[in-house]
XYZ file of C-alpha atoms in Angstrom:
320
model
C 121.992 84.465 112.279
C 120.740 88.123 113.490
C 117.224 86.629 113.053
C 117.988 83.420 114.725
C 119.267 85.448 117.568
C 116.091 87.718 118.007
C 113.738 84.596 117.458
C 115.625 82.505 120.020
C 115.564 85.884 122.369
C 111.837 86.473 121.724
C 111.414 82.873 122.690
C 113.391 82.889 125.761
C 111.284 85.618 126.981
C 107.949 85.025 125.743
C 107.397 81.484 125.638
C 104.718 80.921 128.269
C 102.409 83.131 126.011
C 103.784 81.389 122.668
C 102.101 78.156 124.590
C 98.964 79.692 125.525
C 98.133 81.414 121.811
C 96.994 79.865 118.993
C 98.767 79.359 116.126
C 96.843 81.834 114.035
C 94.066 84.350 114.202
C 91.532 85.658 111.678
C 92.499 89.198 110.312
C 90.497 91.922 112.435
C 89.700 95.466 111.099
C 92.293 98.144 112.628
C 91.088 101.041 114.742
C 89.769 103.936 112.306
C 92.176 106.580 113.639
C 94.984 104.176 112.354
C 93.586 103.042 109.393
C 91.703 106.189 107.813
C 89.225 106.037 105.247
C 88.002 109.239 103.310
C 84.956 111.080 104.781
C 81.633 111.043 102.812
C 81.414 114.375 103.460
C 83.857 116.636 102.222
C 84.935 119.861 102.752
C 85.105 121.724 99.154
C 88.078 122.263 97.861
C 89.140 125.220 95.210
C 88.735 125.001 91.332
C 90.453 122.163 89.698
C 91.618 124.281 86.860
C 93.356 126.940 89.003
C 97.141 127.693 89.114
C 99.377 125.880 91.951
C 102.740 127.184 93.027
C 104.616 125.968 95.993
C 107.368 128.355 97.874
C 111.042 127.850 95.978
C 109.896 126.340 92.883
C 109.237 128.119 89.374
C 107.114 125.474 88.311
C 103.312 125.628 88.244
C 100.588 123.078 88.007
C 96.724 122.668 88.428
C 95.184 121.051 90.994
C 94.021 118.147 88.803
C 97.379 118.033 88.044
C 98.906 117.843 91.507
C 96.304 114.663 91.943
C 97.421 112.851 89.404
C 98.219 109.608 90.846
C 100.150 108.442 87.224
C 101.524 111.872 86.921
C 101.899 113.977 89.745
C 104.430 116.814 90.191
C 107.998 117.164 90.542
C 108.487 120.552 92.211
C 112.099 120.246 92.592
C 113.650 117.944 89.984
C 117.197 118.947 90.853
C 117.183 118.282 94.237
C 116.891 114.272 93.695
C 118.504 111.306 91.461
C 116.801 110.646 88.115
C 113.999 108.888 88.789
C 113.189 105.648 87.278
C 110.099 105.788 84.667
C 107.559 104.202 87.446
C 108.578 106.431 89.926
C 107.627 109.491 88.177
C 104.928 107.777 86.074
C 102.653 105.203 86.516
C 101.472 102.666 84.398
C 98.726 100.582 83.636
C 97.509 99.801 87.368
C 100.513 100.946 88.980
C 100.790 104.542 90.406
C 103.956 106.605 90.139
C 105.280 105.830 93.055
C 105.902 109.307 94.152
C 102.720 110.302 94.070
C 102.411 108.557 97.471
C 106.179 108.590 98.911
C 107.386 111.749 97.103
C 110.269 112.257 95.425
C 112.451 112.725 98.585
C 111.101 108.812 99.616
C 109.791 110.808 103.061
C 106.349 109.930 101.953
C 102.867 111.121 103.512
C 101.090 109.514 106.971
C 99.031 107.752 104.850
C 101.501 106.095 103.469
C 105.313 105.065 104.403
C 108.761 106.594 104.257
C 111.269 104.456 102.029
C 113.953 106.528 102.467
C 116.894 104.910 103.286
C 115.754 101.223 103.739
C 117.987 98.747 101.815
C 117.040 97.859 98.196
C 116.820 94.564 99.608
C 114.590 95.168 101.869
C 111.480 97.347 100.175
C 111.976 94.725 97.388
C 111.144 91.742 100.069
C 108.348 94.371 101.080
C 106.788 94.435 97.541
C 107.047 90.732 97.058
C 105.525 89.804 100.637
C 102.595 92.223 99.701
C 102.243 90.467 96.093
C 102.147 87.339 97.427
C 99.409 88.248 100.080
C 102.026 87.602 103.178
C 101.592 90.932 103.732
C 97.880 93.355 103.612
C 97.869 96.793 103.761
C 94.425 96.919 103.043
C 95.302 100.287 101.011
C 96.533 101.076 97.465
C 99.497 99.053 97.815
C 98.211 95.849 97.369
C 96.832 95.828 93.464
C 100.195 97.613 92.815
C 102.378 95.385 94.237
C 100.534 92.469 92.384
C 100.556 94.774 89.207
C 103.958 95.843 89.543
C 106.562 94.120 87.843
C 110.117 92.471 89.387
C 112.040 94.888 87.390
C 110.068 97.850 87.769
C 110.054 96.965 91.808
C 113.592 96.615 91.568
C 114.441 100.068 90.053
C 112.133 101.479 92.019
C 113.623 100.045 95.456
C 117.133 101.319 94.452
C 116.051 104.867 93.659
C 114.206 104.926 97.232
C 117.232 103.305 98.956
C 119.925 105.685 97.202
C 117.991 108.572 99.436
C 118.675 110.149 102.996
C 116.124 110.281 105.630
C 115.657 113.462 107.593
C 113.474 114.765 110.460
C 110.200 116.092 109.218
C 107.910 114.662 111.972
C 107.633 116.020 115.468
C 105.848 114.130 118.364
C 103.780 116.263 120.716
C 101.933 114.906 123.780
C 98.582 116.464 124.354
C 94.998 116.082 125.770
C 92.862 117.932 122.687
C 93.696 118.127 119.020
C 92.267 120.148 116.501
C 88.786 118.815 114.925
C 90.037 116.789 111.668
C 88.572 114.980 108.489
C 90.189 112.230 106.231
C 90.215 113.845 102.753
C 90.442 112.231 99.223
C 93.095 109.651 99.533
C 93.167 109.262 103.046
C 95.028 111.941 104.583
C 93.432 113.514 107.846
C 93.581 117.283 107.632
C 92.397 119.827 109.843
C 88.352 121.449 109.675
C 87.829 124.427 108.061
C 85.952 125.205 111.207
C 88.304 124.958 113.453
C 87.431 123.598 117.235
C 88.819 121.092 119.204
C 88.067 117.442 120.389
C 89.551 114.990 123.278
C 92.519 113.145 122.052
C 92.107 110.212 124.011
C 93.981 106.986 123.356
C 94.522 107.657 119.563
C 97.331 108.884 117.658
C 96.301 111.689 114.976
C 98.533 113.125 112.560
C 98.258 116.856 111.016
C 100.411 118.561 108.230
C 102.379 121.667 109.884
C 100.901 123.060 106.115
C 98.258 121.851 104.969
C 98.394 123.555 101.352
C 101.640 122.414 101.268
C 101.070 119.062 101.690
C 98.302 118.646 99.296
C 100.326 119.844 96.774
C 102.429 116.689 97.282
C 105.430 119.797 98.060
C 108.426 117.601 99.465
C 109.144 120.960 101.404
C 106.249 121.157 103.114
C 105.455 117.567 103.885
C 106.069 118.122 107.766
C 103.621 116.740 109.929
C 102.706 116.724 114.000
C 101.715 113.372 115.545
C 99.861 114.133 118.299
C 99.406 111.096 121.065
C 98.309 111.191 124.627
C 100.378 112.469 127.527
C 103.353 110.156 129.052
C 102.932 108.352 125.949
C 106.840 108.641 125.086
C 108.025 107.983 128.647
C 105.937 104.743 128.645
C 107.239 103.712 124.661
C 110.692 104.133 125.959
C 110.591 101.684 129.021
C 108.824 98.947 126.339
C 111.218 99.490 123.823
C 114.473 100.016 125.988
C 113.938 97.659 128.728
C 110.633 95.481 127.315
C 108.815 96.585 130.757
C 109.519 93.887 133.024
C 109.009 91.264 130.482
C 105.798 92.377 128.635
C 108.113 92.704 125.678
C 111.601 92.486 124.859
C 113.873 95.073 124.072
C 113.520 96.189 120.360
C 117.343 97.278 120.292
C 117.795 93.545 120.333
C 117.298 93.562 116.673
C 117.000 96.765 115.261
C 120.137 98.012 117.084
C 120.776 100.585 119.847
C 119.937 103.759 117.976
C 116.818 101.560 116.618
C 118.251 102.857 112.890
C 118.280 99.151 111.568
C 121.097 96.327 111.096
C 122.868 95.519 107.889
C 123.455 91.811 109.354
C 120.028 89.910 108.667
C 118.585 93.418 106.595
C 116.504 94.435 110.158
C 114.910 97.108 109.026
C 115.190 100.841 110.735
C 112.347 102.146 112.753
C 113.895 105.005 114.466
C 111.839 108.223 113.575
C 109.019 106.954 111.219
C 105.611 107.767 111.250
C 104.084 106.824 114.616
C 100.742 105.863 112.968
C 102.617 103.823 110.610
C 104.285 101.984 113.085
C 101.520 101.018 115.387
C 99.911 100.084 111.805
C 102.730 97.528 111.226
C 102.622 96.140 115.085
C 98.666 96.038 115.057
C 98.907 93.846 111.674
C 101.576 91.538 113.213
C 99.274 91.293 116.260
C 96.357 90.131 113.993
C 97.805 88.313 111.447
C 96.962 90.801 108.751
C 100.781 90.842 108.020
C 103.169 87.914 107.918
C 106.288 86.599 106.230
C 109.296 85.460 107.324
C 110.904 87.996 108.702
C 107.577 89.103 110.431
C 107.632 85.896 112.532
C 110.032 86.902 114.447
C 108.033 89.717 115.601
C 104.653 87.824 116.552
C 105.775 86.985 119.911
C 107.097 90.617 121.085
C 103.656 91.643 119.759
C 101.689 89.122 121.391
C 101.120 90.119 125.110
C 100.940 94.462 123.920
C 97.669 96.157 124.483
C 96.867 98.851 122.161
C 97.944 101.309 124.584
C 101.564 100.105 124.937
C 101.844 99.614 120.879
C 100.874 103.457 120.922
C 103.504 104.720 123.869
C 105.969 102.242 121.545
C 105.021 104.212 118.089
C 104.984 107.970 119.901
C 108.487 106.862 121.177
C 110.015 105.363 117.991
C 108.645 108.050 116.228
C 110.007 110.843 118.431
C 113.200 109.896 117.487
C 116.040 111.182 115.119
C 116.202 108.971 111.944
């Protein structure tokens, strides 16, 4: 019923746009800042056999162990529920889920936050990746195809049991620290420093590069730099539809944008702005499909990339 209401609302507001649009468009490559790929030339890293420690944990791993996507570190095992096997340890073509999404489910900018989403929603996303309806362009595409239904269910229930918390700061800026994309597709500040114009981009950098690279769930806070004026413009688009350019996001995602159990509409408040942009871009350019996504097609149709940046900035600035 909720989906039906949202679809009706979208059709009433955007019917002229739908009539003028083709049924489907060919997928296109998104902007590089939103879909980062590791730079060919990488700044040198430390000794892979050297011990790595993080504040507050008595554990120690080597850099090679920290980077092991099949058996990543668990710095604070006392802080989370018992993890299913597939979350803590990979198998076959399936990486350990916490290697990207972390033991607290909050993830990194190049992955996704899973904490607090319903298990039903998470399982549906995996199923759509498995079928090809949702294409991430990254490691989740082959992982979703290889993971068993039972492992997907257990992982979804684990992450759904975790509570999200604020760990993303959104800052408007005209310039940003020069950066590079590390192996694993995380963006890090260049050791040589320097500033560059931000332009019309979202650039996400860690508050503490060493801790985030160590997969420390206590040190994964990030700052999303967005163009000046983005948050106010995004609020207008999200809450009012900006005089018919789109429809208010609150119609489906709730007044606080924290989702709705009715129809299992996901929360969007407090997610990584760059992640929000990727989802909107994928919906607009047909790299993300599926039954529920079809209801998002009309609201996305008339948005420019700058509009999507603004919406992402505002939504990301909210408490989860």
